[in-house]
mmCIF file of C-alpha atoms and ligand atoms in Angstrom:
data_model
loop_
_atom_site.group_PDB
_atom_site.id
_atom_site.type_symbol
_atom_site.label_atom_id
_atom_site.label_comp_id
_atom_site.label_asym_id
_atom_site.label_seq_id
_atom_site.Cartn_x
_atom_site.Cartn_y
_atom_site.Cartn_z
ATOM 1 C CA UNK F 2 7.014 69.342 33.475
ATOM 2 C CA UNK F 3 8.133 72.655 34.876
ATOM 3 C CA UNK F 4 6.937 73.360 38.412
ATOM 4 C CA UNK F 5 6.717 69.603 39.026
ATOM 5 C CA UNK F 6 7.016 67.562 42.213
ATOM 6 C CA UNK F 7 10.751 68.294 42.582
ATOM 7 C CA UNK F 8 10.078 72.038 42.769
ATOM 8 C CA UNK F 9 7.021 72.788 44.965
ATOM 9 C CA UNK F 10 7.661 76.302 46.284
ATOM 10 C CA UNK F 11 5.418 77.697 49.004
ATOM 11 C CA UNK F 12 3.408 80.884 48.753
ATOM 12 C CA UNK F 13 0.354 82.672 50.141
ATOM 13 C CA UNK F 14 -2.679 83.064 47.888
ATOM 14 C CA UNK F 15 -6.293 84.143 48.025
ATOM 15 C CA UNK F 16 -9.309 83.557 45.861
ATOM 16 C CA UNK F 17 -11.671 86.440 45.230
ATOM 17 C CA UNK F 18 -13.397 87.429 48.448
ATOM 18 C CA UNK F 19 -11.534 84.867 50.558
ATOM 19 C CA UNK F 20 -8.811 85.231 53.171
ATOM 20 C CA UNK F 21 -5.163 84.562 52.191
ATOM 21 C CA UNK F 22 -3.837 81.077 53.003
ATOM 22 C CA UNK F 23 -0.764 78.953 52.309
ATOM 23 C CA UNK F 24 -0.345 76.974 49.098
ATOM 24 C CA UNK F 25 2.250 75.165 47.039
ATOM 25 C CA UNK F 26 2.770 75.772 43.346
ATOM 26 C CA UNK F 27 2.313 72.753 41.103
ATOM 27 C CA UNK F 28 2.355 73.403 37.349
ATOM 28 C CA UNK F 29 0.125 76.399 36.675
ATOM 29 C CA UNK F 30 -1.953 75.746 39.762
ATOM 30 C CA UNK F 31 -1.626 76.190 43.477
ATOM 31 C CA UNK F 32 -2.446 73.416 45.926
ATOM 32 C CA UNK F 33 -4.623 74.649 48.804
ATOM 33 C CA UNK F 34 -2.713 73.039 51.668
ATOM 34 C CA UNK F 35 -5.173 73.675 54.500
ATOM 35 C CA UNK F 36 -7.828 71.819 52.493
ATOM 36 C CA UNK F 37 -5.579 69.119 51.022
ATOM 37 C CA UNK F 38 -3.667 68.269 54.212
ATOM 38 C CA UNK F 39 -6.384 69.095 56.773
ATOM 39 C CA UNK F 40 -3.876 71.173 58.738
ATOM 40 C CA UNK F 41 -4.918 74.561 60.115
ATOM 41 C CA UNK F 42 -1.323 75.856 60.114
ATOM 42 C CA UNK F 43 -1.827 76.457 56.391
ATOM 43 C CA UNK F 44 -4.968 78.532 56.940
ATOM 44 C CA UNK F 45 -2.695 81.299 58.278
ATOM 45 C CA UNK F 46 -2.102 84.326 56.016
ATOM 46 C CA UNK F 47 1.696 83.806 56.207
ATOM 47 C CA UNK F 48 4.189 80.951 56.116
ATOM 48 C CA UNK F 49 5.543 81.888 59.555
ATOM 49 C CA UNK F 50 3.567 79.411 61.718
ATOM 50 C CA UNK F 51 4.504 76.532 59.405
ATOM 51 C CA UNK F 52 8.146 77.644 59.175
ATOM 52 C CA UNK F 53 8.310 77.771 62.982
ATOM 53 C CA UNK F 54 7.654 74.009 63.139
ATOM 54 C CA UNK F 55 11.202 73.234 62.071
ATOM 55 C CA UNK F 56 13.227 71.118 59.742
ATOM 56 C CA UNK F 57 11.691 67.672 60.228
ATOM 57 C CA UNK F 58 8.183 69.103 59.750
ATOM 58 C CA UNK F 59 9.355 70.871 56.560
ATOM 59 C CA UNK F 60 10.699 67.584 55.228
ATOM 60 C CA UNK F 61 7.684 65.484 56.233
ATOM 61 C CA UNK F 62 5.257 68.012 54.746
ATOM 62 C CA UNK F 63 7.133 68.078 51.451
ATOM 63 C CA UNK F 64 7.020 64.285 51.318
ATOM 64 C CA UNK F 65 3.291 64.331 52.113
ATOM 65 C CA UNK F 66 2.613 66.869 49.345
ATOM 66 C CA UNK F 67 4.621 64.850 46.813
ATOM 67 C CA UNK F 68 2.664 61.739 47.755
ATOM 68 C CA UNK F 69 -0.635 63.586 47.298
ATOM 69 C CA UNK F 70 0.422 64.872 43.878
ATOM 70 C CA UNK F 71 1.767 61.552 42.630
ATOM 71 C CA UNK F 72 -1.020 59.467 44.173
ATOM 72 C CA UNK F 73 -4.741 59.466 43.407
ATOM 73 C CA UNK F 74 -5.158 62.885 41.798
ATOM 74 C CA UNK F 75 -8.939 62.558 41.953
ATOM 75 C CA UNK F 76 -8.696 63.242 45.685
ATOM 76 C CA UNK F 77 -6.229 66.137 45.338
ATOM 77 C CA UNK F 78 -7.648 67.684 42.160
ATOM 78 C CA UNK F 79 -10.439 69.688 43.865
ATOM 79 C CA UNK F 80 -7.785 71.494 45.946
ATOM 80 C CA UNK F 81 -5.696 72.614 42.956
ATOM 81 C CA UNK F 82 -6.640 76.182 42.056
ATOM 82 C CA UNK F 83 -5.589 77.709 38.700
ATOM 83 C CA UNK F 84 -3.033 80.478 39.226
ATOM 84 C CA UNK F 85 -5.044 82.908 37.109
ATOM 85 C CA UNK F 86 -7.855 82.700 39.680
ATOM 86 C CA UNK F 87 -5.732 83.742 42.640
ATOM 87 C CA UNK F 88 -3.939 86.754 43.995
ATOM 88 C CA UNK F 89 -0.459 86.113 45.412
ATOM 89 C CA UNK F 90 0.606 87.853 48.616
ATOM 90 C CA UNK F 91 3.826 88.471 50.543
ATOM 91 C CA UNK F 92 4.624 84.850 51.472
ATOM 92 C CA UNK F 93 5.901 85.471 55.000
ATOM 93 C CA UNK F 94 5.900 88.192 57.603
ATOM 94 C CA UNK F 95 9.406 89.645 57.423
ATOM 95 C CA UNK F 96 11.007 89.878 60.858
ATOM 96 C CA UNK F 97 14.464 91.412 60.394
ATOM 97 C CA UNK F 98 16.086 92.056 57.041
ATOM 98 C CA UNK F 99 19.840 91.978 56.431
ATOM 99 C CA UNK F 100 21.553 92.576 53.106
ATOM 100 C CA UNK F 101 25.053 91.263 52.376
ATOM 101 C CA UNK F 102 27.625 92.047 49.692
ATOM 102 C CA UNK F 103 28.898 88.572 48.741
ATOM 103 C CA UNK F 104 29.833 88.828 45.069
ATOM 104 C CA UNK F 105 33.500 89.602 44.529
ATOM 105 C CA UNK F 106 32.747 90.768 40.981
ATOM 106 C CA UNK F 107 30.009 93.155 42.179
ATOM 107 C CA UNK F 108 32.116 94.538 45.059
ATOM 108 C CA UNK F 109 35.065 94.913 42.677
ATOM 109 C CA UNK F 110 32.995 96.722 40.036
ATOM 110 C CA UNK F 111 31.532 99.142 42.600
ATOM 111 C CA UNK F 112 34.998 99.737 44.043
ATOM 112 C CA UNK F 113 36.308 100.628 40.581
ATOM 113 C CA UNK F 114 33.301 102.918 39.907
ATOM 114 C CA UNK F 115 33.230 104.736 43.283
ATOM 115 C CA UNK F 116 36.975 104.737 44.090
ATOM 116 C CA UNK F 117 38.813 104.750 40.750
ATOM 117 C CA UNK F 118 42.566 104.355 41.078
ATOM 118 C CA UNK F 119 42.466 102.584 44.448
ATOM 119 C CA UNK F 120 42.318 98.894 45.300
ATOM 120 C CA UNK F 121 38.737 97.853 44.287
ATOM 121 C CA UNK F 122 38.142 95.607 47.325
ATOM 122 C CA UNK F 123 38.384 97.249 50.757
ATOM 123 C CA UNK F 124 40.755 95.513 53.247
ATOM 124 C CA UNK F 125 37.960 93.718 55.162
ATOM 125 C CA UNK F 126 36.193 92.232 52.141
ATOM 126 C CA UNK F 127 37.991 88.864 51.925
ATOM 127 C CA UNK F 128 37.823 88.392 55.718
ATOM 128 C CA UNK F 129 34.093 88.684 56.402
ATOM 129 C CA UNK F 130 30.791 88.839 54.526
ATOM 130 C CA UNK F 131 30.099 92.590 54.638
ATOM 131 C CA UNK F 132 26.461 93.452 55.357
ATOM 132 C CA UNK F 133 24.023 95.946 56.885
ATOM 133 C CA UNK F 134 20.650 95.844 58.602
ATOM 134 C CA UNK F 135 17.918 96.855 56.153
ATOM 135 C CA UNK F 136 14.267 97.802 56.556
ATOM 136 C CA UNK F 137 11.873 94.853 56.942
ATOM 137 C CA UNK F 138 8.742 97.034 56.712
ATOM 138 C CA UNK F 139 9.337 97.977 53.078
ATOM 139 C CA UNK F 140 9.822 94.454 51.767
ATOM 140 C CA UNK F 141 6.992 94.053 49.232
ATOM 141 C CA UNK F 142 5.706 91.218 47.079
ATOM 142 C CA UNK F 143 6.454 90.983 43.369
ATOM 143 C CA UNK F 144 4.120 93.153 41.294
ATOM 144 C CA UNK F 145 3.898 95.976 43.822
ATOM 145 C CA UNK F 146 4.421 99.311 41.958
ATOM 146 C CA UNK F 147 7.700 101.030 42.849
ATOM 147 C CA UNK F 148 7.510 104.745 43.544
ATOM 148 C CA UNK F 149 10.589 106.720 42.515
ATOM 149 C CA UNK F 150 11.883 108.079 45.835
ATOM 150 C CA UNK F 151 12.706 111.700 46.661
ATOM 151 C CA UNK F 152 15.845 112.368 48.657
ATOM 152 C CA UNK F 153 19.019 114.379 49.106
ATOM 153 C CA UNK F 154 21.052 114.098 45.948
ATOM 154 C CA UNK F 155 23.951 116.271 47.121
ATOM 155 C CA UNK F 156 24.596 119.454 49.113
ATOM 156 C CA UNK F 157 21.442 121.601 49.021
ATOM 157 C CA UNK F 158 19.759 119.371 46.455
ATOM 158 C CA UNK F 159 16.505 117.496 47.131
ATOM 159 C CA UNK F 160 14.255 115.748 44.639
ATOM 160 C CA UNK F 161 13.396 112.536 42.823
ATOM 161 C CA UNK F 162 16.312 110.196 42.249
ATOM 162 C CA UNK F 163 17.758 110.352 38.737
ATOM 163 C CA UNK F 164 19.644 107.106 39.227
ATOM 164 C CA UNK F 165 17.038 104.486 40.093
ATOM 165 C CA UNK F 166 18.638 101.052 39.874
ATOM 166 C CA UNK F 167 18.037 97.383 40.620
ATOM 167 C CA UNK F 168 20.057 94.724 42.399
ATOM 168 C CA UNK F 169 19.416 91.054 41.513
ATOM 169 C CA UNK F 170 19.833 89.008 44.681
ATOM 170 C CA UNK F 171 18.920 85.755 46.370
ATOM 171 C CA UNK F 172 17.167 85.938 49.748
ATOM 172 C CA UNK F 173 17.336 83.303 52.497
ATOM 173 C CA UNK F 174 14.323 82.883 54.785
ATOM 174 C CA UNK F 175 14.810 81.841 58.408
ATOM 175 C CA UNK F 176 12.339 79.312 59.794
ATOM 176 C CA UNK F 177 13.526 78.668 63.329
ATOM 177 C CA UNK F 178 15.998 80.248 65.769
ATOM 178 C CA UNK F 179 18.070 78.261 68.297
ATOM 179 C CA UNK F 180 21.236 76.279 67.737
ATOM 180 C CA UNK F 181 21.977 73.897 64.899
ATOM 181 C CA UNK F 182 23.289 73.668 61.389
ATOM 182 C CA UNK F 183 22.432 75.972 58.527
ATOM 183 C CA UNK F 184 19.622 73.723 57.267
ATOM 184 C CA UNK F 185 18.086 73.569 60.759
ATOM 185 C CA UNK F 186 17.456 77.314 60.560
ATOM 186 C CA UNK F 187 16.919 78.235 56.941
ATOM 187 C CA UNK F 188 13.599 77.228 55.425
ATOM 188 C CA UNK F 189 14.099 78.323 51.853
ATOM 189 C CA UNK F 190 15.112 80.772 49.206
ATOM 190 C CA UNK F 191 13.335 83.632 47.445
ATOM 191 C CA UNK F 192 14.284 86.098 44.717
ATOM 192 C CA UNK F 193 15.045 89.665 45.747
ATOM 193 C CA UNK F 194 15.202 92.948 43.849
ATOM 194 C CA UNK F 195 16.932 95.455 46.124
ATOM 195 C CA UNK F 196 15.816 98.681 44.415
ATOM 196 C CA UNK F 197 18.475 101.366 44.896
ATOM 197 C CA UNK F 198 18.681 105.137 44.347
ATOM 198 C CA UNK F 199 22.358 105.510 43.411
ATOM 199 C CA UNK F 200 22.572 109.307 43.776
ATOM 200 C CA UNK F 201 20.942 109.247 47.229
ATOM 201 C CA UNK F 202 23.185 106.320 48.189
ATOM 202 C CA UNK F 203 26.417 107.969 47.008
ATOM 203 C CA UNK F 204 25.727 111.134 49.044
ATOM 204 C CA UNK F 205 24.415 109.557 52.267
ATOM 205 C CA UNK F 206 26.475 106.388 52.744
ATOM 206 C CA UNK F 207 29.622 107.912 54.288
ATOM 207 C CA UNK F 208 30.496 106.781 56.964
ATOM 208 C CA UNK F 209 27.608 104.614 58.233
ATOM 209 C CA UNK F 210 26.455 102.838 55.085
ATOM 210 C CA UNK F 211 23.216 102.360 53.116
ATOM 211 C CA UNK F 212 20.089 104.120 54.401
ATOM 212 C CA UNK F 213 17.341 105.930 52.428
ATOM 213 C CA UNK F 214 18.855 105.032 49.064
ATOM 214 C CA UNK F 215 17.805 101.447 49.813
ATOM 215 C CA UNK F 216 14.904 101.506 52.256
ATOM 216 C CA UNK F 217 12.048 102.752 50.036
ATOM 217 C CA UNK F 218 11.323 99.288 48.575
ATOM 218 C CA UNK F 219 12.726 95.769 48.356
ATOM 219 C CA UNK F 220 10.705 93.354 46.206
ATOM 220 C CA UNK F 221 10.608 89.594 46.716
ATOM 221 C CA UNK F 222 9.119 86.715 44.739
ATOM 222 C CA UNK F 223 5.753 85.359 45.942
ATOM 223 C CA UNK F 224 7.394 81.902 46.132
ATOM 224 C CA UNK F 225 9.751 80.498 48.742
ATOM 225 C CA UNK F 226 11.568 77.441 47.383
ATOM 226 C CA UNK F 227 12.550 74.912 50.063
ATOM 227 C CA UNK F 228 16.289 74.488 50.547
ATOM 228 C CA UNK F 229 15.768 70.776 49.933
ATOM 229 C CA UNK F 230 14.785 71.438 46.298
ATOM 230 C CA UNK F 231 17.986 73.246 45.354
ATOM 231 C CA UNK F 232 21.084 71.640 43.824
ATOM 232 C CA UNK F 233 24.168 72.415 45.898
ATOM 233 C CA UNK F 234 27.750 72.772 44.737
ATOM 234 C CA UNK F 235 30.995 73.425 46.643
ATOM 235 C CA UNK F 236 31.445 77.084 47.519
ATOM 236 C CA UNK F 237 34.051 79.141 45.714
ATOM 237 C CA UNK F 238 37.604 78.806 46.977
ATOM 238 C CA UNK F 239 38.516 81.512 49.492
ATOM 239 C CA UNK F 240 41.853 83.229 50.004
ATOM 240 C CA UNK F 241 42.788 83.840 52.776
ATOM 241 C CA UNK F 242 41.059 80.895 54.503
ATOM 242 C CA UNK F 243 38.227 82.294 56.666
ATOM 243 C CA UNK F 244 38.402 82.331 60.466
ATOM 244 C CA UNK F 245 37.115 79.278 62.354
ATOM 245 C CA UNK F 246 33.608 80.641 62.943
ATOM 246 C CA UNK F 247 33.227 81.174 59.189
ATOM 247 C CA UNK F 248 34.641 77.804 58.143
ATOM 248 C CA UNK F 249 32.275 75.907 55.844
ATOM 249 C CA UNK F 250 30.861 72.614 57.100
ATOM 250 C CA UNK F 251 28.919 71.743 53.942
ATOM 251 C CA UNK F 252 28.556 72.638 50.287
ATOM 252 C CA UNK F 253 26.289 75.666 50.254
ATOM 253 C CA UNK F 254 27.182 77.023 46.863
ATOM 254 C CA UNK F 255 23.973 77.119 44.809
ATOM 255 C CA UNK F 256 24.079 76.437 41.109
ATOM 256 C CA UNK F 257 21.427 78.872 39.920
ATOM 257 C CA UNK F 258 21.370 81.103 36.871
ATOM 258 C CA UNK F 259 19.442 84.319 37.220
ATOM 259 C CA UNK F 260 17.957 86.354 34.396
ATOM 260 C CA UNK F 261 17.176 90.071 34.397
ATOM 261 C CA UNK F 262 14.638 91.436 31.936
ATOM 262 C CA UNK F 263 14.016 95.125 31.327
ATOM 263 C CA UNK F 264 10.649 95.712 29.628
ATOM 264 C CA UNK F 265 10.718 92.090 28.509
ATOM 265 C CA UNK F 266 14.229 92.127 27.061
ATOM 266 C CA UNK F 267 16.955 90.008 28.686
ATOM 267 C CA UNK F 268 19.790 92.312 29.751
ATOM 268 C CA UNK F 269 21.843 90.003 31.971
ATOM 269 C CA UNK F 270 22.226 86.437 33.268
ATOM 270 C CA UNK F 271 24.070 86.523 36.614
ATOM 271 C CA UNK F 272 25.443 83.131 37.794
ATOM 272 C CA UNK F 273 24.875 82.492 41.498
ATOM 273 C CA UNK F 274 27.468 79.715 41.803
ATOM 274 C CA UNK F 275 30.349 82.226 41.519
ATOM 275 C CA UNK F 276 29.420 83.994 44.779
ATOM 276 C CA UNK F 277 32.415 84.312 47.112
ATOM 277 C CA UNK F 278 30.617 84.058 50.475
ATOM 278 C CA UNK F 279 28.092 81.229 50.886
ATOM 279 C CA UNK F 280 24.791 81.576 52.816
ATOM 280 C CA UNK F 281 25.992 79.395 55.722
ATOM 281 C CA UNK F 282 28.825 81.889 56.206
ATOM 282 C CA UNK F 283 26.383 84.813 56.031
ATOM 283 C CA UNK F 284 24.236 83.228 58.753
ATOM 284 C CA UNK F 285 27.260 82.396 60.929
ATOM 285 C CA UNK F 286 28.522 85.960 60.657
ATOM 286 C CA UNK F 287 25.094 87.503 61.228
ATOM 287 C CA UNK F 288 24.657 85.618 64.524
ATOM 288 C CA UNK F 289 28.305 85.544 65.689
ATOM 289 C CA UNK F 290 27.938 88.638 67.861
ATOM 290 C CA UNK F 291 24.994 87.193 69.770
ATOM 291 C CA UNK F 292 22.066 88.486 67.703
ATOM 292 C CA UNK F 293 19.229 85.943 67.985
ATOM 293 C CA UNK F 294 17.256 84.863 64.932
ATOM 294 C CA UNK F 295 13.507 85.119 64.538
ATOM 295 C CA UNK F 296 11.074 83.226 62.347
ATOM 296 C CA UNK F 297 10.694 85.296 59.192
ATOM 297 C CA UNK F 298 14.164 86.830 59.184
ATOM 298 C CA UNK F 299 15.316 87.521 55.645
ATOM 299 C CA UNK F 300 18.965 87.821 54.691
ATOM 300 C CA UNK F 301 19.941 88.556 51.112
ATOM 301 C CA UNK F 302 23.141 87.767 49.246
ATOM 302 C CA UNK F 303 23.839 91.186 47.807
ATOM 303 C CA UNK F 304 23.938 91.818 44.079
ATOM 304 C CA UNK F 305 24.827 88.728 42.075
ATOM 305 C CA UNK F 306 27.361 89.577 39.359
ATOM 306 C CA UNK F 307 29.548 87.301 37.263
ATOM 307 C CA UNK F 308 32.823 88.119 35.538
ATOM 308 C CA UNK F 309 31.293 88.889 32.116
ATOM 309 C CA UNK F 310 29.594 92.139 31.085
ATOM 310 C CA UNK F 311 26.331 90.269 30.392
ATOM 311 C CA UNK F 312 26.421 88.673 33.856
ATOM 312 C CA UNK F 313 26.200 91.856 35.924
ATOM 313 C CA UNK F 314 23.365 92.210 38.423
ATOM 314 C CA UNK F 315 22.796 95.987 38.496
ATOM 315 C CA UNK F 316 22.467 98.818 35.990
ATOM 316 C CA UNK F 317 25.281 100.819 37.604
ATOM 317 C CA UNK F 318 27.617 97.987 36.593
ATOM 318 C CA UNK F 319 26.008 97.263 33.222
ATOM 319 C CA UNK F 320 26.217 100.946 32.156
ATOM 320 C CA UNK F 321 29.331 101.726 34.221
ATOM 321 C CA UNK F 322 27.587 104.433 36.234
ATOM 322 C CA UNK F 323 25.731 105.740 33.202
ATOM 323 C CA UNK F 324 28.817 106.330 31.049
ATOM 324 C CA UNK F 325 28.095 103.408 28.712
ATOM 325 C CA UNK F 326 24.327 103.344 28.039
ATOM 326 C CA UNK F 327 22.594 100.037 27.526
ATOM 327 C CA UNK F 328 21.251 99.646 23.976
ATOM 328 C CA UNK F 329 17.832 98.035 23.873
ATOM 329 C CA UNK F 330 15.945 96.529 20.942
ATOM 330 C CA UNK F 331 14.132 99.166 18.915
ATOM 331 C CA UNK F 332 16.904 101.735 19.418
ATOM 332 C CA UNK F 333 15.992 102.641 23.011
ATOM 333 C CA UNK F 334 18.842 103.259 25.464
ATOM 334 C CA UNK F 335 19.015 103.235 29.258
ATOM 335 C CA UNK F 336 21.461 104.313 31.885
ATOM 336 C CA UNK F 337 19.182 104.083 34.933
ATOM 337 C CA UNK F 338 15.430 103.312 35.114
ATOM 338 C CA UNK F 339 12.780 105.536 33.568
ATOM 339 C CA UNK F 340 9.192 105.860 34.792
ATOM 340 C CA UNK F 341 7.102 103.047 33.360
ATOM 341 C CA UNK F 342 10.029 100.617 33.122
ATOM 342 C CA UNK F 343 9.354 97.077 34.294
ATOM 343 C CA UNK F 344 12.161 94.934 35.690
ATOM 344 C CA UNK F 345 11.716 91.181 36.140
ATOM 345 C CA UNK F 346 14.265 88.890 37.754
ATOM 346 C CA UNK F 347 13.947 85.110 37.526
ATOM 347 C CA UNK F 348 16.209 82.192 38.425
ATOM 348 C CA UNK F 349 16.539 78.531 37.534
ATOM 349 C CA UNK F 350 18.612 75.513 38.379
ATOM 350 C CA UNK F 351 17.896 72.974 35.654
ATOM 351 C CA UNK F 352 14.159 72.228 35.926
ATOM 352 C CA UNK F 353 13.862 73.910 39.315
ATOM 353 C CA UNK F 354 12.442 77.413 39.013
ATOM 354 C CA UNK F 355 12.471 80.085 41.688
ATOM 355 C CA UNK F 356 9.769 81.998 39.821
ATOM 356 C CA UNK F 357 10.210 85.704 39.305
ATOM 357 C CA UNK F 358 10.153 89.045 41.058
ATOM 358 C CA UNK F 359 8.818 91.930 39.015
ATOM 359 C CA UNK F 360 8.129 95.608 39.556
ATOM 360 C CA UNK F 361 7.185 98.650 37.488
ATOM 361 C CA UNK F 362 8.469 102.123 38.260
ATOM 362 C CA UNK F 363 5.461 104.376 38.817
HETATM 363 CA CA1 CA L 21 21.793 95.045 47.902
#
């Protein structure tokens, strides 16, 4: 079955009139963990207190849940709540948010679009995972309406963005700070849509980088899939070899295929396994200067784009900055998003589903 015992992502849900609490998705239901496991850590309205317990607790809890679901279901059944009876909330309190730029195909496409005629990748790109500190306070749960932002669009020009775009990304959720390996720190993975106003971005980003063109909203899936559930593959070969502090100690390539739907129609299927920088390298770089981690930190991969036209993770790439409109079923075309458009990003690795992150432009 889909959403079976090998999947079991965590989320925060509430029944009508009740306070939000932690659950695990199983099939089309959510297991009420505070009730099923008799553990008050799951009565919290966020995953943070549970994530702060650390890696061995994450593993033991997952084993316990699997045992409950494969054992005497008569005992567990009363704690399984149908998904259509619950509201899903932001699954964790976001501490700091960092966004990287780890796809060589995405960075290359944007280089060709923004700096035609020059080398697409800037000189630093193959030497470090480029990133910036984003805005944790505007990370919202899937389903939250997205307001088209106003901003400076050029010299003397202020108004609603005409180039509202998406970025399909994977987000990594930090459970515990301290020292250790990647899997000692990172609890799990969530889907991210890094909504972007391209005209605001293009005008403001020189020389300090992304700011208001990114910070109005970042949507994440209501589900956080434990790292343990995800199939790992060797990371992509890197040339030149990275410096010592960025050297890989394990296989943290993730073999996931993402899918982007615009108003229900599939417009792209970005492959995550082709990413150049792996999440262990992102975390090593993020902390290499001495920045401590906090429970609830979110760092995202940057737009996931593959080498084919139908594998690109943003509209600016798919429509080549609006010069090659996307043709939709029924004769509709798009360059950037129109009001009323709904974008849904999902991801799968075989039977393991990361769920979806959706948002409608209002
Ligand atoms: Ca991004």
